[in-house]
Short mmCIF file of C-alpha atoms and ligand atoms in Angstrom, two decimals:
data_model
loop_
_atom_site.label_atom_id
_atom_site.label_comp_id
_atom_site.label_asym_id
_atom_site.label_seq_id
_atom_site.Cartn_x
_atom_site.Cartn_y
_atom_site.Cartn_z
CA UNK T 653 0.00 0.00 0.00
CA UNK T 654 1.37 3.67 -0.91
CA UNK T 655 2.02 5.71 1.72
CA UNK T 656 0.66 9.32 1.30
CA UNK T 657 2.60 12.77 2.26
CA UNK T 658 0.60 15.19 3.17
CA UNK T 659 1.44 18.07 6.21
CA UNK T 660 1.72 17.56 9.84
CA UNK T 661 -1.12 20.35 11.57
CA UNK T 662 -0.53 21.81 14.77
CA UNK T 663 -3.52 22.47 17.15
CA UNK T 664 -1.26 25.79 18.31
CA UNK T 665 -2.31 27.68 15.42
CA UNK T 666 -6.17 27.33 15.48
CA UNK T 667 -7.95 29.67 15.64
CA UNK T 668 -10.75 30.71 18.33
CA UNK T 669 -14.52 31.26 17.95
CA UNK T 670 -15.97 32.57 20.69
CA UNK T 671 -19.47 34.13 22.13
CA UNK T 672 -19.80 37.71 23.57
CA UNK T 673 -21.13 37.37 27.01
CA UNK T 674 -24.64 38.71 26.14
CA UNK T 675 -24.92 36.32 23.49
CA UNK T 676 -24.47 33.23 26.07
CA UNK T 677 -27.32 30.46 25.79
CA UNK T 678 -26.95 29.17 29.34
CA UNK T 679 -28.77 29.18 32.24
CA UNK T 680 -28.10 28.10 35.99
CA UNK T 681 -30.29 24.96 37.12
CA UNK T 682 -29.47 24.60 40.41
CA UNK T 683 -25.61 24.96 41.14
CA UNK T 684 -25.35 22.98 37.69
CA UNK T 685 -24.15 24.87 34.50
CA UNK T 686 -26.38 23.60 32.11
CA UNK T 687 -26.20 24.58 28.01
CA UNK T 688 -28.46 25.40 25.58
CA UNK T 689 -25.95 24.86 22.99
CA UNK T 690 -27.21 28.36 20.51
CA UNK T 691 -24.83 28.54 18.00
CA UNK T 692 -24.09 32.03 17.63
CA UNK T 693 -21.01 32.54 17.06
CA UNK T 694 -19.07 35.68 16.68
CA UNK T 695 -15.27 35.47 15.77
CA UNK T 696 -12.80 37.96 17.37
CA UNK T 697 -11.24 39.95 15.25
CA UNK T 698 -7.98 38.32 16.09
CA UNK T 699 -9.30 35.10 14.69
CA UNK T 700 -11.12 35.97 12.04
CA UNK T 701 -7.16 37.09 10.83
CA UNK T 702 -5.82 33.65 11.42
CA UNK T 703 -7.90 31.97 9.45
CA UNK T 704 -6.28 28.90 7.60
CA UNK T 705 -5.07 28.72 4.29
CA UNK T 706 -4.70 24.99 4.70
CA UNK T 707 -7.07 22.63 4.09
CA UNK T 708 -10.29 22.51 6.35
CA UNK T 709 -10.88 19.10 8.00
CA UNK T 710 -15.22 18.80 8.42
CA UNK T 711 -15.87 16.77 11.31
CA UNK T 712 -19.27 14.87 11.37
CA UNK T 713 -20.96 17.35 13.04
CA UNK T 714 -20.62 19.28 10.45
CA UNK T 715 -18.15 21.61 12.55
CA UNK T 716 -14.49 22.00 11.13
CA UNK T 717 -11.69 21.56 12.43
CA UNK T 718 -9.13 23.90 11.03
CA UNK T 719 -5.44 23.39 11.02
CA UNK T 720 -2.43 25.64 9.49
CA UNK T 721 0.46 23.50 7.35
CA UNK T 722 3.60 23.49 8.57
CA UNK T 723 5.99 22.50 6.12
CA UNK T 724 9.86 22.37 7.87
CA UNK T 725 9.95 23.09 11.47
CA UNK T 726 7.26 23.37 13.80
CA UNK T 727 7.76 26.61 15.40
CA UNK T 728 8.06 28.95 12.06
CA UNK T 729 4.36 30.65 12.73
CA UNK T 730 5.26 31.80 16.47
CA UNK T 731 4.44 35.21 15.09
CA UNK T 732 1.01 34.37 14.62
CA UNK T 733 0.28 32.14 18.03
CA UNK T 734 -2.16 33.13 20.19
CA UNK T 735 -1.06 34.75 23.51
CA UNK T 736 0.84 31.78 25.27
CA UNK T 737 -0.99 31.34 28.81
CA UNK T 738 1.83 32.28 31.69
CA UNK T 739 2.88 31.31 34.76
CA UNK T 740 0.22 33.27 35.95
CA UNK T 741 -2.44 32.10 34.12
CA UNK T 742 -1.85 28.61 35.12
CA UNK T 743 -1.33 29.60 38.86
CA UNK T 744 -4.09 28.90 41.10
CA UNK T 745 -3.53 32.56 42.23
CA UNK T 746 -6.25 35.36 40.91
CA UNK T 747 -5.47 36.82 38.08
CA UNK T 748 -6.77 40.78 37.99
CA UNK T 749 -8.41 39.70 41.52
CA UNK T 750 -10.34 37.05 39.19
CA UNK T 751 -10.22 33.72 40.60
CA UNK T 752 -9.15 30.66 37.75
CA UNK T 753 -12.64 29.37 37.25
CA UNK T 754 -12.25 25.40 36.42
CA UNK T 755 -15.64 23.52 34.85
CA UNK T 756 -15.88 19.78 36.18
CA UNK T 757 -18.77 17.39 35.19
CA UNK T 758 -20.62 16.14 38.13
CA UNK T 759 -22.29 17.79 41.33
CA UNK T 760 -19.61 19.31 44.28
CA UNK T 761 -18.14 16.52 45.63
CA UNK T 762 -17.72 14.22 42.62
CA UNK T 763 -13.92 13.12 41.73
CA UNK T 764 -13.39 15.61 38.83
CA UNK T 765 -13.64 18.69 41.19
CA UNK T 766 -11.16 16.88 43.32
CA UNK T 767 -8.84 17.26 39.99
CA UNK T 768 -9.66 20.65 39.55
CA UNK T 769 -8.73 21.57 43.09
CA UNK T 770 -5.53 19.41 42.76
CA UNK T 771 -4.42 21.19 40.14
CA UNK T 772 -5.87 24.86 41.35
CA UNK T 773 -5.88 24.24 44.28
CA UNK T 774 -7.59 27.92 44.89
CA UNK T 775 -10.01 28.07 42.13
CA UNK T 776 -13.16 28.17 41.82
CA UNK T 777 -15.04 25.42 40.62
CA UNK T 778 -18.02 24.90 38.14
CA UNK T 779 -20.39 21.93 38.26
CA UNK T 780 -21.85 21.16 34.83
CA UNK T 781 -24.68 18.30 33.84
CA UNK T 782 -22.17 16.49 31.44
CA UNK T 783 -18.84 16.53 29.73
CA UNK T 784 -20.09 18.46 26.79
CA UNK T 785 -21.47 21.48 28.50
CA UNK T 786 -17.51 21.70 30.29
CA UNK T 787 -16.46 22.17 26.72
CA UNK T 788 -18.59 24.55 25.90
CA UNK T 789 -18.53 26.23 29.45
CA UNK T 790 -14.72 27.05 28.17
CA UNK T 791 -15.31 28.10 24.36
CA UNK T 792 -18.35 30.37 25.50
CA UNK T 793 -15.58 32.12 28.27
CA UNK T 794 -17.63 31.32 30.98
CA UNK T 795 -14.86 29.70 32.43
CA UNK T 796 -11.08 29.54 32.35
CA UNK T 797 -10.26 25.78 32.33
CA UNK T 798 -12.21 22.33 32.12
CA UNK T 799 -11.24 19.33 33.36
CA UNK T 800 -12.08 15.92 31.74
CA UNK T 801 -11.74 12.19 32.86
CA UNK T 802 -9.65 10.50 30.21
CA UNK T 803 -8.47 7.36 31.44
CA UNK T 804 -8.62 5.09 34.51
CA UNK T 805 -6.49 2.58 35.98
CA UNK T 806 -9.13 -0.38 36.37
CA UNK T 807 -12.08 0.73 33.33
CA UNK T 808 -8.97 2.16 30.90
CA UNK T 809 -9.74 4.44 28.27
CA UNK T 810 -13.25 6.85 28.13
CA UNK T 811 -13.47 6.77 25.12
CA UNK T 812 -16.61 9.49 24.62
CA UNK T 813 -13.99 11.89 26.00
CA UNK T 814 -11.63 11.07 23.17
CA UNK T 815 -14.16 11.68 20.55
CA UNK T 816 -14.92 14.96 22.31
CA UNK T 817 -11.58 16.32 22.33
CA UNK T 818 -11.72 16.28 18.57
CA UNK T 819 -15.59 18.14 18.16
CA UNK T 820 -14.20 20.90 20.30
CA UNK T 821 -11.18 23.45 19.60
CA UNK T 822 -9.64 23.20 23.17
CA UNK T 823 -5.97 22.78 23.67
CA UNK T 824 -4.66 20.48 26.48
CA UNK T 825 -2.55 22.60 28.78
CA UNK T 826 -2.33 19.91 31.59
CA UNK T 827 -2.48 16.39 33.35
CA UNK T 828 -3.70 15.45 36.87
CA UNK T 829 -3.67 12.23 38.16
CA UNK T 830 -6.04 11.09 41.29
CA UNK T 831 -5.69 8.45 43.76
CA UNK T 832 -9.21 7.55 43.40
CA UNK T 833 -10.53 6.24 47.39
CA UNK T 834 -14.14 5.21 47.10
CA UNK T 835 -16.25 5.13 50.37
CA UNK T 836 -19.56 4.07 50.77
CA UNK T 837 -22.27 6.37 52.32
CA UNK T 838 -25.28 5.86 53.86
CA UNK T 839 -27.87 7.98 55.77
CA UNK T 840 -26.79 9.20 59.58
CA UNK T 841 -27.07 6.08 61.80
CA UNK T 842 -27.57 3.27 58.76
CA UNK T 843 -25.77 0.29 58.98
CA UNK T 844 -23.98 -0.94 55.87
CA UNK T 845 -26.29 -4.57 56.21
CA UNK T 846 -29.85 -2.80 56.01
CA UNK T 847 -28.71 -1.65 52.57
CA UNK T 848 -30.54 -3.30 49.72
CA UNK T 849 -29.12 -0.86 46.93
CA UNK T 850 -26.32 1.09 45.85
CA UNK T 851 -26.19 4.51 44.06
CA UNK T 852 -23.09 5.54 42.06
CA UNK T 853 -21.25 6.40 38.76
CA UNK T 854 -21.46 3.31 36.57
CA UNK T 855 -17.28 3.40 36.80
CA UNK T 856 -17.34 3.82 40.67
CA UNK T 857 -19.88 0.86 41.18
CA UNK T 858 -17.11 -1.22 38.54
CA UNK T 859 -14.49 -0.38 40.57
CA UNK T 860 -15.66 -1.80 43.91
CA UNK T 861 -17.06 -4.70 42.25
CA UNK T 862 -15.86 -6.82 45.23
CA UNK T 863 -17.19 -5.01 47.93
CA UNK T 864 -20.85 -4.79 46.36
CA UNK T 865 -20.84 -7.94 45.87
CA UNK T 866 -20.20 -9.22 49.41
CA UNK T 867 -23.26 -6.62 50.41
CA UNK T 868 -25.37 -8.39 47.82
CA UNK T 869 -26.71 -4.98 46.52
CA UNK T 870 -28.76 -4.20 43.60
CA UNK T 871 -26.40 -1.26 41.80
CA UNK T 872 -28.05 1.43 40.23
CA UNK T 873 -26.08 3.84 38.11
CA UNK T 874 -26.31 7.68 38.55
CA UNK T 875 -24.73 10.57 36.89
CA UNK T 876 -21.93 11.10 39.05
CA UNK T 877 -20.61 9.69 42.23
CA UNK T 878 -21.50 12.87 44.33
CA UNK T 879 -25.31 13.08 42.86
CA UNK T 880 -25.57 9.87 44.43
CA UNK T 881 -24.84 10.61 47.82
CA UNK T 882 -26.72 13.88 46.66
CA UNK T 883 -29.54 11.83 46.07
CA UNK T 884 -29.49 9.75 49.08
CA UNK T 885 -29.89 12.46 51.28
CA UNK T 886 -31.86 14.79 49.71
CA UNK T 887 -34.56 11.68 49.16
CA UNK T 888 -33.87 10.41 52.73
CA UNK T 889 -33.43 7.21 51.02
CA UNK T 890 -32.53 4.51 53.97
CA UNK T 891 -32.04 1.35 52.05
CA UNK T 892 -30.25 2.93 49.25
CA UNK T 893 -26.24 3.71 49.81
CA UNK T 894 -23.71 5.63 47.57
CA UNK T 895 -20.39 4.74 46.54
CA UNK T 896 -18.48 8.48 46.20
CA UNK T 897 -15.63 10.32 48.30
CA UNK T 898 -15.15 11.37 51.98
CA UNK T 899 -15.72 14.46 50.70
CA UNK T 900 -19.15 13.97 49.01
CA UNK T 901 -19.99 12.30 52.31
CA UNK T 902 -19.35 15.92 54.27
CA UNK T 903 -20.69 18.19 51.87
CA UNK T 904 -24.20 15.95 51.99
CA UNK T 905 -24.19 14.73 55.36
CA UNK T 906 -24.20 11.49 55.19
CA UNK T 907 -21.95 8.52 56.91
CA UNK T 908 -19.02 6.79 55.93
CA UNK T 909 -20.13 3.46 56.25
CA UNK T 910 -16.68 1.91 54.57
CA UNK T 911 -13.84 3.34 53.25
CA UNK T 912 -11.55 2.25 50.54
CA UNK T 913 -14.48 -0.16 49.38
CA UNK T 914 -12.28 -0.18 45.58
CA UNK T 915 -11.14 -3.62 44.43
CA UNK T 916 -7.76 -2.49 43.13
CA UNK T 917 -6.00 0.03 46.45
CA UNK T 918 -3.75 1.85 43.46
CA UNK T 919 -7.57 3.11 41.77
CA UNK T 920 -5.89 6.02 39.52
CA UNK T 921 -8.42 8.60 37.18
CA UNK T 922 -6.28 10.32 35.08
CA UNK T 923 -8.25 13.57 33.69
CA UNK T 924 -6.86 16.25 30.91
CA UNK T 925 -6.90 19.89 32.05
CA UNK T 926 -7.99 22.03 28.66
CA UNK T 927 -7.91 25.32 27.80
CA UNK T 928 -9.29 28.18 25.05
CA UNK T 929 -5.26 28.51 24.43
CA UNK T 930 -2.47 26.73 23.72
CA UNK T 931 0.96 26.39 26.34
CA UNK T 932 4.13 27.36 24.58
CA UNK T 933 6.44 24.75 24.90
CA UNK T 934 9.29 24.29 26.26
CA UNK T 935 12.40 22.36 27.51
CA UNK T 936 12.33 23.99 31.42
CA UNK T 937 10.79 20.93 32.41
CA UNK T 938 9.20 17.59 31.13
CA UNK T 939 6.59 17.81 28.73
CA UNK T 940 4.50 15.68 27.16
CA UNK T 941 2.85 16.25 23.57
CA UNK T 942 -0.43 14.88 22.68
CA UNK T 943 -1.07 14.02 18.79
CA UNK T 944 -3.70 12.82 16.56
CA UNK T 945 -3.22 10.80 13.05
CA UNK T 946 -4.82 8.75 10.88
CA UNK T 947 -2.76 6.09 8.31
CA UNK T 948 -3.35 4.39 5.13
CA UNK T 949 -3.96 1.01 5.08
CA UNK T 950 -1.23 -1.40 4.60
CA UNK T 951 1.04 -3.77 6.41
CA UNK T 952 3.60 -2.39 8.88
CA UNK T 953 2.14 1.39 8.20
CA UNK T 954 1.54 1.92 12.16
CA UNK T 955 5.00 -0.34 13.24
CA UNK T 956 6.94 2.76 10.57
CA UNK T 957 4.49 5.47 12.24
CA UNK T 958 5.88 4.24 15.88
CA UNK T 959 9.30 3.87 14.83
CA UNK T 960 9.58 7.80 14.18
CA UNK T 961 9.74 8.19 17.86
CA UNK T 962 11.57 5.01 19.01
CA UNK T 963 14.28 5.93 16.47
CA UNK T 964 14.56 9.33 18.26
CA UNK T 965 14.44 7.57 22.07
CA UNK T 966 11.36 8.96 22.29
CA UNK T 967 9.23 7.49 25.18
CA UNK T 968 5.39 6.82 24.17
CA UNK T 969 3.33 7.28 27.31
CA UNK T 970 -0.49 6.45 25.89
CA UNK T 971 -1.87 5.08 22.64
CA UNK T 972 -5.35 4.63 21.60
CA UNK T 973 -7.23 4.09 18.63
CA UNK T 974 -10.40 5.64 18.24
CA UNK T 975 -13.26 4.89 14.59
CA UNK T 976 -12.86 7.61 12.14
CA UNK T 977 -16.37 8.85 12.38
CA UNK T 978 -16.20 10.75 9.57
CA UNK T 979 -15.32 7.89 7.14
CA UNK T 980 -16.83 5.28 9.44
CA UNK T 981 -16.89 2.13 7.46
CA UNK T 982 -14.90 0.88 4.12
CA UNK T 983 -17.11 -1.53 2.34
CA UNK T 984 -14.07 -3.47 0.28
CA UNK T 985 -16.89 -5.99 -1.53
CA UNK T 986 -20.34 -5.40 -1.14
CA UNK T 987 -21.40 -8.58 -2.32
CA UNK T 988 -22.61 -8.97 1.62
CA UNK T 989 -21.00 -12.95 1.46
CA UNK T 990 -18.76 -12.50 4.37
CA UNK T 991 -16.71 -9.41 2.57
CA UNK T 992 -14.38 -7.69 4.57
CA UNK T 993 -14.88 -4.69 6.03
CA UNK T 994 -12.48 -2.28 7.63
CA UNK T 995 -13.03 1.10 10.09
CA UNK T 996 -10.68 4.06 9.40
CA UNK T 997 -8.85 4.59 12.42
CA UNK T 998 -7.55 7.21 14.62
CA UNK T 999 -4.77 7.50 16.65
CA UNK T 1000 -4.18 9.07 19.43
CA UNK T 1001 -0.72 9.47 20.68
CA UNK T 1002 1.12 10.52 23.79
CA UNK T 1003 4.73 10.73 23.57
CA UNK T 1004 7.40 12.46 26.29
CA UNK T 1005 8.92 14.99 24.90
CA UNK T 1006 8.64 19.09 24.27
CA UNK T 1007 7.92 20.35 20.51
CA UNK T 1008 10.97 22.60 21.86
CA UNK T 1009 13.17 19.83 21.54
CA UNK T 1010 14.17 19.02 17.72
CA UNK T 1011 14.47 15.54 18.31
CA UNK T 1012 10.20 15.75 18.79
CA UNK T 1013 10.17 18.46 15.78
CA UNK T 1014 12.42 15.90 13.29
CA UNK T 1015 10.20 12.68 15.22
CA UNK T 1016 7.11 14.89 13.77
CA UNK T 1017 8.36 15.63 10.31
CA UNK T 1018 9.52 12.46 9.86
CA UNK T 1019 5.62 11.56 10.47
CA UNK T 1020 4.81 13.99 8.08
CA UNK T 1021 6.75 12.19 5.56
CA UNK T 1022 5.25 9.26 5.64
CA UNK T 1023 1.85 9.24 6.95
CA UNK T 1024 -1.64 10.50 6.23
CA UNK T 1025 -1.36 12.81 9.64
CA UNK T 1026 -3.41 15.55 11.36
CA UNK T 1027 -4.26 17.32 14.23
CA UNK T 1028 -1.44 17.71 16.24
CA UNK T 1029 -2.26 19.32 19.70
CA UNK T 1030 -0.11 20.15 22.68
CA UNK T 1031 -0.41 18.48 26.35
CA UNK T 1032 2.22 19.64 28.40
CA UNK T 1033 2.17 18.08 31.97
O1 PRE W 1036 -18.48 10.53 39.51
C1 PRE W 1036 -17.49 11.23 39.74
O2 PRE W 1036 -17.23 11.65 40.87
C2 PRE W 1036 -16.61 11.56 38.65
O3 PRE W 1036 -15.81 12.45 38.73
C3 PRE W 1036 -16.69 10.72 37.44
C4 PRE W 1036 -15.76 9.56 37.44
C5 PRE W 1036 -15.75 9.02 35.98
O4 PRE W 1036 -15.73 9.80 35.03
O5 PRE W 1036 -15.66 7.80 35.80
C6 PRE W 1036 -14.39 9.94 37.78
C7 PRE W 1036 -13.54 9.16 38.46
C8 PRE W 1036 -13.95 7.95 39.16
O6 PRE W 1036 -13.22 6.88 38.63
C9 PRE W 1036 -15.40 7.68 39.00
C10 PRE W 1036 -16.21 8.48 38.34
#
């Protein structure tokens, strides 16, 4: 199979839609951000002057994704990056007296506030109904930062997540990794035996498989770990725990009836900190870079795509393969007798190194070279 050349894109250089304030289609249900996803978007002048010569990716949705081509090194359009976020930016500390403000999916209490605290430790956090309203929480400026859940140690990949980096324009600016200690909660003076079920995110109730079993308890899945407990005590429900964190269990007072109630004791969530704007790189400390490709088909075409970075001692930290949604499904013979059939794929690849070293810009074009590649974007942790 030929191998196409075509241009490595860097995420850096997109450019950035966003709503003016009065223009915002949201409303506050509860303490919950919550969406209505008007499209009415008004580009700042800023990106309305970066707008791509290259080639125009659409996505399913029918959104694009734009990308600039970069043709010999990776850092030649500095001139026209946005504003790299500083230090300060990425400080927990206000900026202008403003405090970060970091969008998490779930209720207070749920695990991915705990990340945004962990990694602003003095923001201030904003609960949204679901993963796509934390995207959109960002690109509308309502906040600063989201924070997604992108892998875990015991369920792997979440794969939704994936597919949502690429509908949205965010960059990743940062990695936090959570020791993950599930408790289960019950109403003040319930004992762990008069429970008949158990309330929890459908990965939470996975992860203390053991546990729930030994209670013999019906599970029943629920938005988030801290809307369970939310829900247990709001409904005074007696017979009905929650599997969620200590802290869940203060902020909705109920009881710890067990702690550390997860099967594996090293229970890691690994969540992706993203941003309306890019990080600079650079070689101060160790980065990682996050990329995006898809290949041709043909034998040994992802063993020579790998090999750009093992030639280069370049450590890969994360690789997963996603359907190209957008070219879901090649029929090769449609005469329906058993025919093969192949999905486009997408790859997803983190590798440990700074796009400020040249051994990840030659790693890159040496991609370029070779491989039907784009959508590169930046994570540096
Ligand atoms: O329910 C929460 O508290 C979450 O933050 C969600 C979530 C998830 O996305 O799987 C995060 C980490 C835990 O592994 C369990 C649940």
């Amino acid at each position: 199979m030929a191998l196409k050349a075509v241009s490595i894109c860097i995420c850096a250089n997109q450019s950035i839609s966003h709503l003016g304030v009065t223009d915002l289609g949201c409303r506050r249900s509860g303490s919950v951000l919550n969406l209505r996803f008007e499209r009415k978007w008004e580009c700042c002048g800023a990106s309305a002057q970066r707008k791509p010569q290259a080639p125009v990716l659409g996505l399913q949705d029918g959104s694009e994704l734009t990308h600039i081509t970069e043709t010999r090194g990776f850092h030649k359009d500095l001139n026209s990056l946005p504003r790299p976020l500083t230090a300060m930016d990425l400080s927990s500390f206000p900026r202008d007296g403003v405090k970060v403000r970091v969008a998490y999916q779930g209720l207070s209490g749920a695990y991915s506030e705990a990340a945004a605290l962990k990694a602003y430790p003095k923001c201030e956090t904003v609960p949204c109904d679901h993963y796509e309203a934390t995207f959109k929480a960002v690109e509308l400026w309502l906040v600063d930062k989201a924070v997604l859940h992108i892998e875990h140690s015991v369920g792997g990949s979440i794969h939704r997540n994936y597919d949502l980096l690429l509908r949205h324009r965010l960059h990743i600016v940062g990695e936090v990794q959570l020791l993950v200690n599930h408790c289960l909660l019950g109403l003040p003076g319930v004992r762990k035996e008069e429970l008949k079920r158990v309330l929890s995110h459908p990965q939470a109730l996975e992860q203390c498989e053991i546990t729930l079993n030994k209670l013999g308890v019906v599970r029943v899945s629920a938005d988030d770990t801290a809307t369970a407990a939310q829900i247990v005590a709001s409904e005074g429900l007696r017979e009905t725990g929650a599997v969620a964190s200590a802290r869940a269990a203060k902020i909705y007072g109920l009881d710890i009836l067990a702690e550390k109630i997860q099967d594996d004791s090293d229970n890691i969530s690994r969540f992706l900190i993203l941003a309306r704007e890019p990080i600079i790189p650079g070689t101060d400390r160790p980065h990682k870079t996050s990329i995006v490709f898809t290949l041709e088909e043909g034998p040994g075409v992802l063993f020579k795509a790998l090999a750009v970075f093992a030639l280069r001692d370049i450590n890969l930290s994360k690789i997963e393969s996603r359907p190209q949604r957008n070219r879901p499904l090649r029929v090769v013979d449609d005469s329906n007798q058993g025919s093969a059939k192949y999905f486009d794929y997408l790859f997803f690849i983190d590798f440990e190194a700074s796009m400020a070293e040249p051994r990840a810009q030659y790693a890159l074009g040496h991609l370029q070279l070779n491989l039907v590649c784009w959508s590169v974007s930046k994570a540096q942790f």
